[in-house]
CSV table of C-alpha atoms and ligand atoms in Angstrom, one decimal:
chain,number,residue,atom,x,y,z
A,1,MET,CA,13.3,12.2,15.4
A,2,SER,CA,16.8,13.2,16.5
A,3,PRO,CA,19.7,12.5,14.0
A,4,ASN,CA,21.2,10.0,16.5
A,5,ALA,CA,18.0,8.0,16.7
A,6,GLU,CA,17.8,7.8,12.9
A,7,SER,CA,21.4,6.5,12.6
A,8,LYS,CA,20.7,3.9,15.3
A,9,GLU,CA,17.9,2.7,13.1
A,10,ILE,CA,20.2,2.3,10.2
A,11,GLU,CA,23.3,1.1,12.0
A,12,ASN,CA,22.1,-1.5,14.5
A,13,ILE,CA,22.1,-4.2,11.8
A,14,PRO,CA,21.9,-7.6,13.4
A,15,GLY,CA,25.1,-9.7,12.8
A,16,LEU,CA,25.9,-13.4,12.8
A,17,GLU,CA,29.3,-13.3,14.4
A,18,LYS,CA,28.2,-15.4,17.4
A,19,VAL,CA,26.6,-18.1,15.2
A,20,ASP,CA,28.5,-21.3,14.3
A,21,PRO,CA,30.3,-20.6,11.0
A,22,VAL,CA,29.0,-23.9,9.5
A,23,LYS,CA,25.4,-22.8,10.1
A,24,VAL,CA,26.2,-19.3,8.8
A,25,GLU,CA,27.5,-20.7,5.6
A,26,LYS,CA,24.4,-22.8,5.0
A,27,TYR,CA,22.2,-19.9,6.1
A,28,GLU,CA,23.8,-17.5,3.6
A,29,LYS,CA,23.4,-20.0,0.8
A,30,LEU,CA,19.7,-20.2,1.5
A,31,THR,CA,19.1,-16.4,1.9
A,32,ASN,CA,21.5,-14.9,-0.6
A,33,PRO,CA,18.8,-14.7,-3.3
A,34,LEU,CA,16.9,-12.2,-1.0
A,35,LYS,CA,19.8,-9.7,-1.3
A,36,LEU,CA,19.5,-7.3,-4.2
A,37,ASN,CA,22.8,-5.8,-5.5
A,38,ASP,CA,23.1,-2.5,-7.3
A,39,GLU,CA,23.1,-4.1,-10.7
A,40,THR,CA,19.9,-5.9,-10.1
A,41,MET,CA,18.3,-2.7,-8.7
A,42,LEU,CA,19.2,-0.8,-11.9
A,43,LYS,CA,17.7,-3.5,-13.9
A,44,ILE,CA,14.5,-3.4,-12.0
A,45,ARG,CA,14.4,0.4,-12.3
A,46,LYS,CA,14.8,0.3,-16.1
A,47,ILE,CA,12.0,-2.3,-16.4
A,48,PHE,CA,9.7,-0.2,-14.1
A,49,GLU,CA,10.3,2.9,-16.2
A,50,ASP,CA,9.5,1.0,-19.4
A,51,GLU,CA,6.4,-0.5,-17.9
A,52,MET,CA,5.2,2.9,-16.8
A,53,ASP,CA,5.5,4.3,-20.3
A,54,LEU,CA,3.7,1.3,-21.7
A,55,GLY,CA,0.9,1.7,-19.2
A,56,LEU,CA,0.2,5.3,-20.3
A,57,GLN,CA,-0.5,4.4,-23.9
A,58,VAL,CA,-4.0,4.2,-25.5
A,59,ASN,CA,-4.3,0.4,-25.3
A,60,PRO,CA,-2.2,-0.1,-22.3
A,61,LYS,CA,0.0,-3.1,-22.4
A,62,GLY,CA,2.4,-4.3,-19.7
A,63,CYS,CA,1.7,-4.9,-16.1
A,64,LEU,CA,1.3,-1.4,-14.7
A,65,GLN,CA,-2.2,-0.1,-15.1
A,66,MET,CA,-1.1,3.6,-14.7
A,67,ALA,CA,-4.8,4.4,-14.0
A,68,ASN,CA,-5.9,7.9,-14.9
A,69,THR,CA,-7.7,9.3,-11.8
A,70,TYR,CA,-9.0,12.4,-13.8
A,71,ILE,CA,-7.9,14.5,-10.8
A,72,PRO,CA,-6.1,17.5,-12.3
A,73,GLN,CA,-6.0,19.7,-9.2
A,74,LEU,CA,-4.8,19.6,-5.7
A,75,PRO,CA,-6.5,21.3,-2.7
A,76,ASP,CA,-6.1,25.1,-3.1
A,77,GLY,CA,-7.6,26.4,0.1
A,78,SER,CA,-11.0,27.2,-1.4
A,79,GLU,CA,-12.7,24.0,-0.4
A,80,GLU,CA,-15.9,24.5,1.5
A,81,GLY,CA,-18.8,22.5,2.8
A,82,GLU,CA,-19.7,19.1,4.3
A,83,TYR,CA,-18.8,15.9,2.7
A,84,LEU,CA,-19.3,12.2,3.4
A,85,ALA,CA,-16.3,9.9,2.9
A,86,LEU,CA,-16.3,6.2,2.6
A,87,ASP,CA,-13.1,4.1,3.0
A,88,LEU,CA,-13.1,0.5,1.8
A,89,GLY,CA,-10.0,-1.5,1.3
A,90,GLY,CA,-9.6,-3.9,4.2
A,91,THR,CA,-11.6,-5.6,6.9
A,92,ASN,CA,-12.4,-2.2,8.5
A,93,PHE,CA,-14.9,-0.1,6.5
A,94,ARG,CA,-15.2,3.6,7.6
A,95,VAL,CA,-17.8,6.3,7.1
A,96,LEU,CA,-16.7,9.8,7.8
A,97,LEU,CA,-18.3,13.3,7.9
A,98,LEU,CA,-15.8,16.0,7.0
A,99,LYS,CA,-16.3,19.8,7.3
A,100,LEU,CA,-14.3,22.2,5.3
A,101,GLU,CA,-14.2,25.9,6.0
A,102,HIS,CA,-12.0,28.2,3.9
A,103,GLY,CA,-10.0,25.1,3.0
A,104,LYS,CA,-9.4,24.0,6.6
A,105,MET,CA,-10.7,20.7,7.8
A,106,ALA,CA,-12.3,20.2,11.3
A,107,ASP,CA,-11.8,16.8,13.1
A,108,PRO,CA,-14.0,14.4,11.2
A,109,ILE,CA,-16.8,12.3,12.7
A,110,VAL,CA,-15.9,8.7,12.1
A,111,LYS,CA,-17.7,5.3,12.4
A,112,HIS,CA,-16.0,2.0,11.9
A,113,PHE,CA,-17.7,-1.2,10.6
A,114,HIS,CA,-16.2,-4.6,10.5
A,115,VAL,CA,-16.4,-6.2,7.0
A,116,ARG,CA,-16.9,-9.9,7.8
A,117,GLU,CA,-15.3,-12.6,5.6
A,118,ASP,CA,-18.6,-13.8,4.2
A,119,ILE,CA,-19.2,-10.2,2.9
A,120,ARG,CA,-15.7,-9.9,1.5
A,121,LEU,CA,-16.0,-13.2,-0.3
A,122,GLY,CA,-19.7,-13.2,-1.0
A,123,LYS,CA,-22.0,-11.7,-3.7
A,124,GLY,CA,-21.1,-8.2,-4.9
A,125,GLU,CA,-24.6,-6.8,-4.6
A,126,ALA,CA,-24.7,-7.9,-1.0
A,127,MET,CA,-21.4,-6.2,-0.3
A,128,PHE,CA,-22.7,-2.9,-1.7
A,129,ASP,CA,-26.0,-3.3,0.3
A,130,PHE,CA,-23.8,-3.7,3.4
A,131,LEU,CA,-22.0,-0.4,2.5
A,132,ALA,CA,-25.3,1.4,2.0
A,133,SER,CA,-26.6,0.1,5.3
A,134,CYS,CA,-23.5,1.4,7.1
A,135,ILE,CA,-24.1,4.9,5.5
A,136,HIS,CA,-27.6,4.7,6.8
A,137,GLN,CA,-26.5,3.8,10.4
A,138,PHE,CA,-23.9,6.6,10.3
A,139,LEU,CA,-26.3,9.3,9.2
A,140,GLU,CA,-29.1,8.1,11.5
A,141,SER,CA,-26.8,8.2,14.5
A,142,ASN,CA,-25.8,11.7,13.6
A,143,ASN,CA,-29.4,12.9,12.8
A,144,MET,CA,-28.5,13.6,9.2
A,145,LEU,CA,-30.7,11.1,7.3
A,146,SER,CA,-32.4,13.8,5.3
A,147,ARG,CA,-29.2,15.6,4.3
A,148,LYS,CA,-28.1,15.6,0.7
A,149,LEU,CA,-24.4,15.2,1.0
A,150,PRO,CA,-21.8,14.8,-1.7
A,151,LEU,CA,-19.7,11.7,-1.1
A,152,GLY,CA,-16.0,10.8,-1.8
A,153,PHE,CA,-15.6,7.0,-2.1
A,154,THR,CA,-12.1,5.6,-1.4
A,155,PHE,CA,-12.1,2.2,-3.0
A,156,SER,CA,-8.6,0.8,-2.6
A,157,PHE,CA,-8.5,-1.7,-5.4
A,158,PRO,CA,-7.3,-1.4,-9.0
A,159,MET,CA,-9.9,0.3,-11.1
A,160,TYR,CA,-10.2,1.6,-14.6
A,161,GLN,CA,-11.7,5.0,-14.4
A,162,LYS,CA,-13.6,6.8,-17.2
A,163,SER,CA,-14.2,9.9,-15.2
A,164,LEU,CA,-14.0,11.1,-11.6
A,165,SER,CA,-17.2,9.3,-10.8
A,166,CYS,CA,-17.1,6.2,-13.0
A,167,ALA,CA,-14.7,3.4,-12.3
A,168,HIS,CA,-14.7,-0.3,-13.3
A,169,LEU,CA,-13.0,-2.8,-11.0
A,170,VAL,CA,-10.1,-4.4,-12.7
A,171,SER,CA,-9.5,-7.2,-10.1
A,172,TRP,CA,-9.9,-7.7,-6.4
A,173,THR,CA,-6.8,-7.8,-4.2
A,174,LYS,CA,-5.9,-8.2,-0.6
A,175,SER,CA,-8.7,-10.1,1.3
A,176,PHE,CA,-11.6,-9.4,-1.1
A,177,ASN,CA,-13.1,-11.5,-3.8
A,178,CYS,CA,-16.8,-10.7,-4.2
A,179,GLU,CA,-18.6,-12.2,-7.1
A,180,GLY,CA,-20.0,-10.2,-9.9
A,181,VAL,CA,-18.0,-7.0,-9.4
A,182,VAL,CA,-14.9,-7.3,-11.7
A,183,ASP,CA,-15.5,-5.2,-14.8
A,184,GLN,CA,-18.5,-3.5,-13.3
A,185,ASP,CA,-18.8,0.2,-12.5
A,186,VAL,CA,-18.5,0.3,-8.7
A,187,VAL,CA,-19.9,3.8,-8.4
A,188,LYS,CA,-23.0,2.6,-10.2
A,189,MET,CA,-23.1,-0.5,-7.9
A,190,LEU,CA,-22.9,1.7,-4.8
A,191,ASN,CA,-25.5,4.2,-6.2
A,192,ASP,CA,-27.8,1.3,-7.0
A,193,ALA,CA,-27.5,-0.1,-3.5
A,194,ILE,CA,-28.3,3.4,-2.1
A,195,HIS,CA,-31.3,3.7,-4.4
A,196,ARG,CA,-32.5,0.2,-3.5
A,197,ARG,CA,-32.8,1.3,0.1
A,198,GLY,CA,-34.8,4.4,-0.9
A,199,ASP,CA,-34.0,6.3,2.3
A,200,LEU,CA,-30.7,8.0,1.5
A,201,GLN,CA,-30.0,11.3,-0.3
A,202,VAL,CA,-26.3,10.9,-0.8
A,203,GLU,CA,-24.7,11.0,-4.2
A,204,VAL,CA,-21.2,9.8,-5.2
A,205,ALA,CA,-19.2,12.9,-6.3
A,206,ALA,CA,-15.8,11.2,-6.7
A,207,ILE,CA,-14.2,7.8,-6.5
A,208,LEU,CA,-10.5,7.4,-5.7
A,209,ASN,CA,-7.9,5.0,-4.6
A,210,ASP,CA,-6.2,5.3,-1.1
A,211,THR,CA,-2.9,6.4,-2.7
A,212,THR,CA,-4.7,9.2,-4.4
A,213,GLY,CA,-6.4,10.2,-1.1
A,214,THR,CA,-2.9,10.1,0.6
A,215,LEU,CA,-1.5,12.4,-2.1
A,216,ILE,CA,-4.4,14.8,-1.9
A,217,ASN,CA,-4.3,14.9,1.9
A,218,GLY,CA,-0.5,15.3,1.7
A,219,ALA,CA,-0.9,18.3,-0.6
A,220,TYR,CA,-3.5,19.8,1.8
A,221,LEU,CA,-0.8,19.5,4.5
A,222,ASP,CA,2.2,20.5,2.4
A,223,GLY,CA,2.2,22.2,-0.9
A,224,THR,CA,5.3,20.4,-2.1
A,225,CYS,CA,3.6,17.0,-2.0
A,226,SER,CA,3.5,15.3,-5.4
A,227,ILE,CA,3.7,11.5,-4.6
A,228,GLY,CA,1.3,9.4,-2.5
A,229,LEU,CA,2.4,6.0,-1.2
A,230,ILE,CA,0.6,3.3,0.7
A,231,LEU,CA,2.7,0.8,2.7
A,232,GLY,CA,0.0,-1.1,4.5
A,233,THR,CA,-1.7,-4.5,3.9
A,234,GLY,CA,-1.2,-3.8,0.2
A,235,SER,CA,1.1,-1.3,-1.4
A,236,ASN,CA,0.8,1.2,-4.2
A,237,ALA,CA,1.8,4.7,-5.3
A,238,CYS,CA,0.5,7.6,-7.3
A,239,TYR,CA,2.1,10.8,-8.6
A,240,LEU,CA,1.5,13.9,-10.7
A,241,GLU,CA,2.1,13.1,-14.3
A,242,LYS,CA,2.4,15.6,-17.2
A,243,VAL,CA,-0.8,15.5,-19.1
A,244,GLU,CA,0.9,15.3,-22.5
A,245,ARG,CA,2.3,11.9,-21.5
A,246,VAL,CA,-1.1,10.5,-20.6
A,247,LYS,CA,-2.7,8.9,-23.7
A,248,ASN,CA,-5.3,6.8,-21.9
A,249,TRP,CA,-7.9,9.5,-21.6
A,250,GLU,CA,-11.7,8.9,-22.0
A,251,GLY,CA,-13.4,11.8,-23.8
A,252,GLU,CA,-11.7,15.0,-24.7
A,253,LYS,CA,-8.6,16.0,-22.8
A,254,PRO,CA,-9.2,19.5,-21.2
A,255,SER,CA,-6.7,21.9,-22.8
A,256,ASP,CA,-6.2,24.0,-19.6
A,257,ILE,CA,-4.6,21.4,-17.3
A,258,LYS,CA,-1.0,20.5,-17.0
A,259,GLU,CA,-0.9,17.5,-14.7
A,260,VAL,CA,-3.1,14.7,-13.6
A,261,ILE,CA,-2.8,12.1,-10.8
A,262,ILE,CA,-1.8,8.7,-12.0
A,263,ASP,CA,-2.5,5.7,-9.8
A,264,ILE,CA,0.3,3.3,-10.8
A,265,GLU,CA,-1.1,0.2,-9.2
A,266,ASP,CA,2.5,-0.9,-8.8
A,267,GLY,CA,1.4,-3.8,-6.5
A,268,ALA,CA,1.0,-5.6,-9.9
A,269,PHE,CA,4.5,-4.8,-11.1
A,270,GLY,CA,5.9,-8.0,-12.4
A,271,ASP,CA,2.6,-9.8,-13.0
A,272,ASN,CA,3.8,-10.4,-16.5
A,273,GLY,CA,7.0,-12.0,-15.3
A,274,VAL,CA,9.3,-9.1,-16.1
A,275,ILE,CA,11.0,-9.1,-12.7
A,276,ASP,CA,10.9,-12.9,-12.0
A,277,PHE,CA,14.7,-12.8,-11.7
A,278,ILE,CA,14.3,-11.6,-8.1
A,279,LYS,CA,11.7,-14.2,-7.2
A,280,THR,CA,12.9,-16.6,-4.5
A,281,GLU,CA,11.5,-20.0,-3.5
A,282,TYR,CA,10.0,-18.2,-0.4
A,283,ASP,CA,8.2,-15.7,-2.6
A,284,ARG,CA,6.8,-18.5,-4.7
A,285,GLU,CA,5.5,-20.2,-1.6
A,286,VAL,CA,3.9,-17.1,-0.2
A,287,ASP,CA,2.2,-16.4,-3.6
A,288,ASN,CA,0.9,-20.0,-3.8
A,289,LYS,CA,-0.8,-19.6,-0.4
A,290,SER,CA,-2.3,-16.2,-1.2
A,291,LEU,CA,-5.9,-15.6,-2.1
A,292,LEU,CA,-5.1,-14.4,-5.6
A,293,VAL,CA,-2.2,-16.5,-6.9
A,294,ASN,CA,0.0,-15.2,-9.6
A,295,SER,CA,-1.2,-11.6,-9.3
A,296,PHE,CA,0.0,-8.6,-7.4
A,297,THR,CA,3.6,-9.9,-7.6
A,298,PHE,CA,5.4,-6.7,-6.4
A,299,GLU,CA,3.3,-6.1,-3.3
A,300,LYS,CA,3.8,-9.8,-2.3
A,301,TYR,CA,7.5,-9.0,-1.9
A,302,PHE,CA,6.9,-6.7,1.0
A,303,ALA,CA,3.4,-5.5,1.8
A,304,GLY,CA,1.9,-6.0,5.2
A,305,GLN,CA,-0.3,-8.9,4.2
A,306,TYR,CA,2.7,-10.9,3.1
A,307,ILE,CA,6.0,-9.7,4.6
A,308,GLY,CA,5.6,-11.7,7.8
A,309,ASP,CA,4.7,-14.9,5.9
A,310,ILE,CA,8.0,-14.5,3.9
A,311,VAL,CA,9.9,-14.6,7.2
A,312,ARG,CA,7.8,-17.6,8.3
A,313,VAL,CA,8.5,-19.7,5.2
A,314,ILE,CA,12.2,-18.9,5.5
A,315,LEU,CA,12.1,-20.0,9.1
A,316,VAL,CA,10.4,-23.3,8.1
A,317,LYS,CA,13.1,-23.9,5.5
A,318,LEU,CA,15.9,-23.2,7.9
A,319,ALA,CA,14.4,-25.5,10.5
A,320,GLN,CA,14.0,-28.3,7.9
A,321,GLU,CA,17.6,-27.8,7.0
A,322,GLY,CA,18.6,-28.1,10.7
A,323,ILE,CA,20.0,-24.6,10.9
A,324,ILE,CA,17.6,-23.3,13.5
A,325,PHE,CA,15.3,-24.4,16.3
A,326,GLY,CA,17.2,-27.7,16.7
A,327,GLY,CA,15.8,-28.7,13.4
A,328,LYS,CA,12.3,-28.9,14.9
A,329,LEU,CA,9.1,-27.3,13.6
A,330,SER,CA,6.0,-26.5,15.5
A,331,THR,CA,2.4,-26.7,14.3
A,332,LYS,CA,2.1,-22.9,14.8
A,333,LEU,CA,5.1,-22.1,12.7
A,334,LEU,CA,3.6,-24.3,9.9
A,335,THR,CA,0.4,-22.2,10.0
A,336,HIS,CA,0.0,-19.8,7.2
A,337,GLN,CA,0.2,-16.1,8.3
A,338,CYS,CA,1.0,-17.0,12.0
A,339,PHE,CA,4.0,-14.7,11.7
A,340,ASN,CA,2.6,-11.3,10.7
A,341,ALA,CA,4.1,-7.9,9.9
A,342,SER,CA,3.7,-6.7,13.5
A,343,LEU,CA,5.9,-9.6,14.7
A,344,LEU,CA,8.5,-8.7,12.1
A,345,SER,CA,8.4,-5.1,13.4
A,346,SER,CA,8.9,-6.4,17.0
A,347,VAL,CA,12.0,-8.4,16.0
A,348,GLU,CA,13.4,-5.3,14.2
A,349,GLN,CA,12.7,-3.3,17.3
A,350,ASP,CA,14.8,-5.8,19.3
A,351,SER,CA,17.7,-5.4,16.8
A,352,ILE,CA,17.6,-1.6,17.0
A,353,GLN,CA,17.5,-1.6,20.8
A,354,MET,CA,20.0,-4.5,21.0
A,355,THR,CA,17.6,-6.5,23.1
A,356,THR,CA,16.1,-10.0,22.7
A,357,THR,CA,12.8,-9.7,24.7
A,358,ASN,CA,10.4,-9.6,21.8
A,359,CYS,CA,12.3,-12.4,19.9
A,360,ARG,CA,12.1,-14.7,22.9
A,361,LYS,CA,8.4,-14.0,23.4
A,362,ILE,CA,7.7,-14.7,19.7
A,363,CYS,CA,9.6,-18.0,19.8
A,364,GLN,CA,7.8,-19.1,23.0
A,365,ASP,CA,4.4,-18.1,21.5
A,366,LEU,CA,5.2,-20.1,18.4
A,367,ASP,CA,6.1,-23.2,20.6
A,368,LEU,CA,9.7,-23.2,19.2
A,369,GLU,CA,12.7,-24.4,21.1
A,370,TYR,CA,15.4,-21.7,20.7
A,371,ASP,CA,18.8,-20.6,21.8
A,372,ASP,CA,20.9,-17.4,21.3
A,373,GLU,CA,22.0,-18.5,17.8
A,374,ASP,CA,18.4,-18.9,16.7
A,375,ILE,CA,17.6,-15.4,18.0
A,376,ALA,CA,20.5,-14.0,16.0
A,377,ILE,CA,19.4,-15.7,12.9
A,378,LEU,CA,15.7,-14.6,13.4
A,379,LYS,CA,16.9,-11.0,13.7
A,380,HIS,CA,19.0,-11.3,10.6
A,381,ILE,CA,16.2,-12.7,8.5
A,382,CYS,CA,13.8,-9.9,9.6
A,383,TYR,CA,16.5,-7.4,8.7
A,384,ILE,CA,17.2,-8.8,5.2
A,385,VAL,CA,13.5,-9.1,4.4
A,386,SER,CA,13.0,-5.5,5.6
A,387,ASP,CA,16.0,-4.3,3.7
A,388,ARG,CA,14.7,-5.9,0.4
A,389,ALA,CA,11.3,-4.3,1.0
A,390,ALA,CA,12.9,-0.8,1.4
A,391,LYS,CA,15.1,-1.3,-1.7
A,392,LEU,CA,12.1,-2.3,-3.9
A,393,VAL,CA,9.9,0.6,-2.7
A,394,SER,CA,12.8,3.1,-3.0
A,395,ILE,CA,13.7,2.2,-6.5
A,396,THR,CA,10.1,3.0,-7.7
A,397,LEU,CA,10.1,6.3,-5.7
A,398,ALA,CA,13.5,7.3,-7.0
A,399,SER,CA,12.2,6.6,-10.6
A,400,LEU,CA,9.2,8.8,-9.9
A,401,LEU,CA,11.3,11.7,-8.6
A,402,ASP,CA,13.5,11.6,-11.7
A,403,ARG,CA,10.5,11.2,-14.0
A,404,MET,CA,8.6,14.2,-12.5
A,405,ASP,CA,11.8,16.3,-12.6
A,406,LYS,CA,10.4,19.0,-10.3
A,407,PRO,CA,12.7,21.7,-9.3
A,408,GLY,CA,13.3,21.8,-5.5
A,409,LEU,CA,11.8,19.7,-2.8
A,410,VAL,CA,9.3,17.0,-3.4
A,411,THR,CA,7.3,15.6,-0.5
A,412,ILE,CA,6.2,12.0,-0.5
A,413,ALA,CA,3.1,11.5,1.6
A,414,ILE,CA,3.0,8.0,3.1
A,415,ASP,CA,0.3,6.1,5.0
A,416,GLY,CA,-0.2,2.5,5.9
A,417,SER,CA,0.3,0.2,8.9
A,418,LEU,CA,3.6,-1.3,7.7
A,419,TYR,CA,5.2,2.1,7.4
A,420,LYS,CA,3.8,3.4,10.7
A,421,HIS,CA,4.8,0.4,12.8
A,422,HIS,CA,8.0,-0.8,11.2
A,423,PRO,CA,10.8,0.8,13.3
A,424,ARG,CA,13.4,0.9,10.6
A,425,LEU,CA,11.6,1.3,7.3
A,426,ASP,CA,11.5,5.1,7.2
A,427,ALA,CA,15.2,5.3,7.7
A,428,LEU,CA,15.9,2.6,5.1
A,429,LEU,CA,13.6,4.3,2.6
A,430,LYS,CA,15.4,7.6,3.1
A,431,LYS,CA,18.8,5.9,2.7
A,432,TYR,CA,17.9,4.1,-0.5
A,433,ILE,CA,15.9,6.8,-2.2
A,434,ALA,CA,18.9,9.2,-1.7
A,435,LYS,CA,21.1,6.5,-3.2
A,436,PHE,CA,19.0,5.8,-6.2
A,437,ALA,CA,18.0,9.4,-6.9
A,438,PRO,CA,21.1,11.3,-5.8
A,439,ASN,CA,20.2,14.6,-7.4
A,440,ARG,CA,16.8,15.0,-5.9
A,441,GLN,CA,15.6,16.7,-2.8
A,442,PHE,CA,12.8,14.8,-1.2
A,443,CYS,CA,11.2,14.4,2.2
A,444,LEU,CA,8.9,11.6,3.5
A,445,MET,CA,5.8,12.7,5.4
A,446,LEU,CA,3.4,10.5,7.3
A,447,ALA,CA,0.0,11.7,6.0
A,448,GLU,CA,-2.4,9.7,8.1
A,449,ASP,CA,-5.9,9.0,7.0
A,450,GLY,CA,-5.6,10.0,3.3
A,451,SER,CA,-8.4,7.4,2.6
A,452,GLY,CA,-10.8,9.4,4.8
A,453,LYS,CA,-9.6,13.0,4.6
A,454,GLY,CA,-8.4,12.7,1.0
A,455,ALA,CA,-11.8,11.4,0.0
A,456,GLY,CA,-13.6,14.4,1.4
A,457,LEU,CA,-11.1,16.8,-0.1
A,458,THR,CA,-11.4,15.0,-3.5
A,459,ALA,CA,-15.2,15.3,-3.4
A,460,ALA,CA,-14.7,19.0,-2.7
A,461,ILE,CA,-12.3,19.3,-5.7
A,462,ALA,CA,-14.9,17.4,-7.9
A,463,GLN,CA,-17.5,19.9,-7.0
A,464,ARG,CA,-15.2,22.8,-7.8
A,465,LEU,CA,-14.4,21.3,-11.2
A,466,ARG,CA,-18.1,20.8,-11.9
A,467,LYS,CA,-18.9,24.4,-11.1
A,468,SER,CA,-16.0,25.7,-13.2
A,469,ASN,CA,-17.1,23.6,-16.2
B,501,GLC,C1,-3.6,-3.0,-3.4
B,501,GLC,C2,-4.7,-2.3,-4.3
B,501,GLC,C3,-4.4,-0.9,-4.6
B,501,GLC,C4,-4.2,-0.2,-3.2
B,501,GLC,C5,-3.1,-0.9,-2.4
B,501,GLC,C6,-3.0,-0.2,-1.1
B,501,GLC,O1,-2.4,-3.0,-4.1
B,501,GLC,O2,-4.8,-3.0,-5.5
B,501,GLC,O3,-5.4,-0.3,-5.3
B,501,GLC,O4,-3.9,1.2,-3.5
B,501,GLC,O5,-3.5,-2.2,-2.2
B,501,GLC,O6,-4.1,-0.3,-0.3
């Protein structure tokens, strides 16, 4: 990206100069709570840091799980062999075959499977049977049914791990809520489903979260990578923590390792009410309409599953107050999630390019009567919601950079649809991380498919660890 393009993304901030000042005054009153000043940001940072420390203790208290992944190594170029990878976290389940030769990865073979709602909300056992049947289809179509392959399982939900291949589900998030899985060992549930079929030879070598996969894949691409971030349907981050700070360790802590990857599960930051001072009436409404009310507070402020709906509930409020759309609502606008993250990105795209085409189309598709003032306000809302998202994510990343205290450059590997498609987020993140961690050198790197490639690499690391023990 050229430097000019980057500044355009930061500078073309939509204004309200052409909107009736009476409307602007009312609008600002209703949206001011979404703006976070420096004092509030520092307060959030302090709480985040305290919660991280709490989460690392033996009987973790607080809202951050700080899950120990038991991964003490990053790829070192010695990874070899063929691995299966599974990626479960959304409506699209993937099975991949990855080949590593002298640490280099060839293009994986991938197959996608849609996870229907009745599976996502049905019985746990049936869900794992579905995963095993997808593995079977994948191997059969690649003539590999008889192969005994180690498997890396990316399971993008909060889990409590006891080792690299034992993980209990803490709670479902996003669009999943299968019965009988919370508190169970999901590796065992998958292995049981594989054994129930009796026609598969695969064996789970490692389980990981998508942030961990992103960090591992990031480290494979760039040796300075120490943080993995997902900004997609959900959001979460992981980082390399000094082993002496990690008290939540099952079994004996190996004496020869210095760092371990910690999966923060910061989507749940604030579930204990500690940052309720930033919660607006719009956030409350989005939460109330979500699948798992009162949980995953932090990610509901900005992750892809929710960010569009925040805009929608603000639009509804403004229409009810007579500030936009001639005070009229439409059935579509009143429909939960009819305004998604990709619409927010299209509006932001219009703002950056100083056009209105996307905004007009969106208003028409939502059956809204609109004029130029409405478009200006719509653009402004999408900007302030995006700006708040970037500030909240940046404050956590800035804390991590300071906490890790690494000399020199630290690369942050990022994956996720929100980050990839939002036209301004990358620029805003860079701006705010630099502001909140002024003494750190960092760079943001899109590390696509950490959930797939990272799972294969982690299975390879797990094998290396096993051999060396
Ligand atoms: C949710 C999950 C978390 C995952 C994130 C991104 O927050 O709880 O485990 O990393 O979504 O997919």
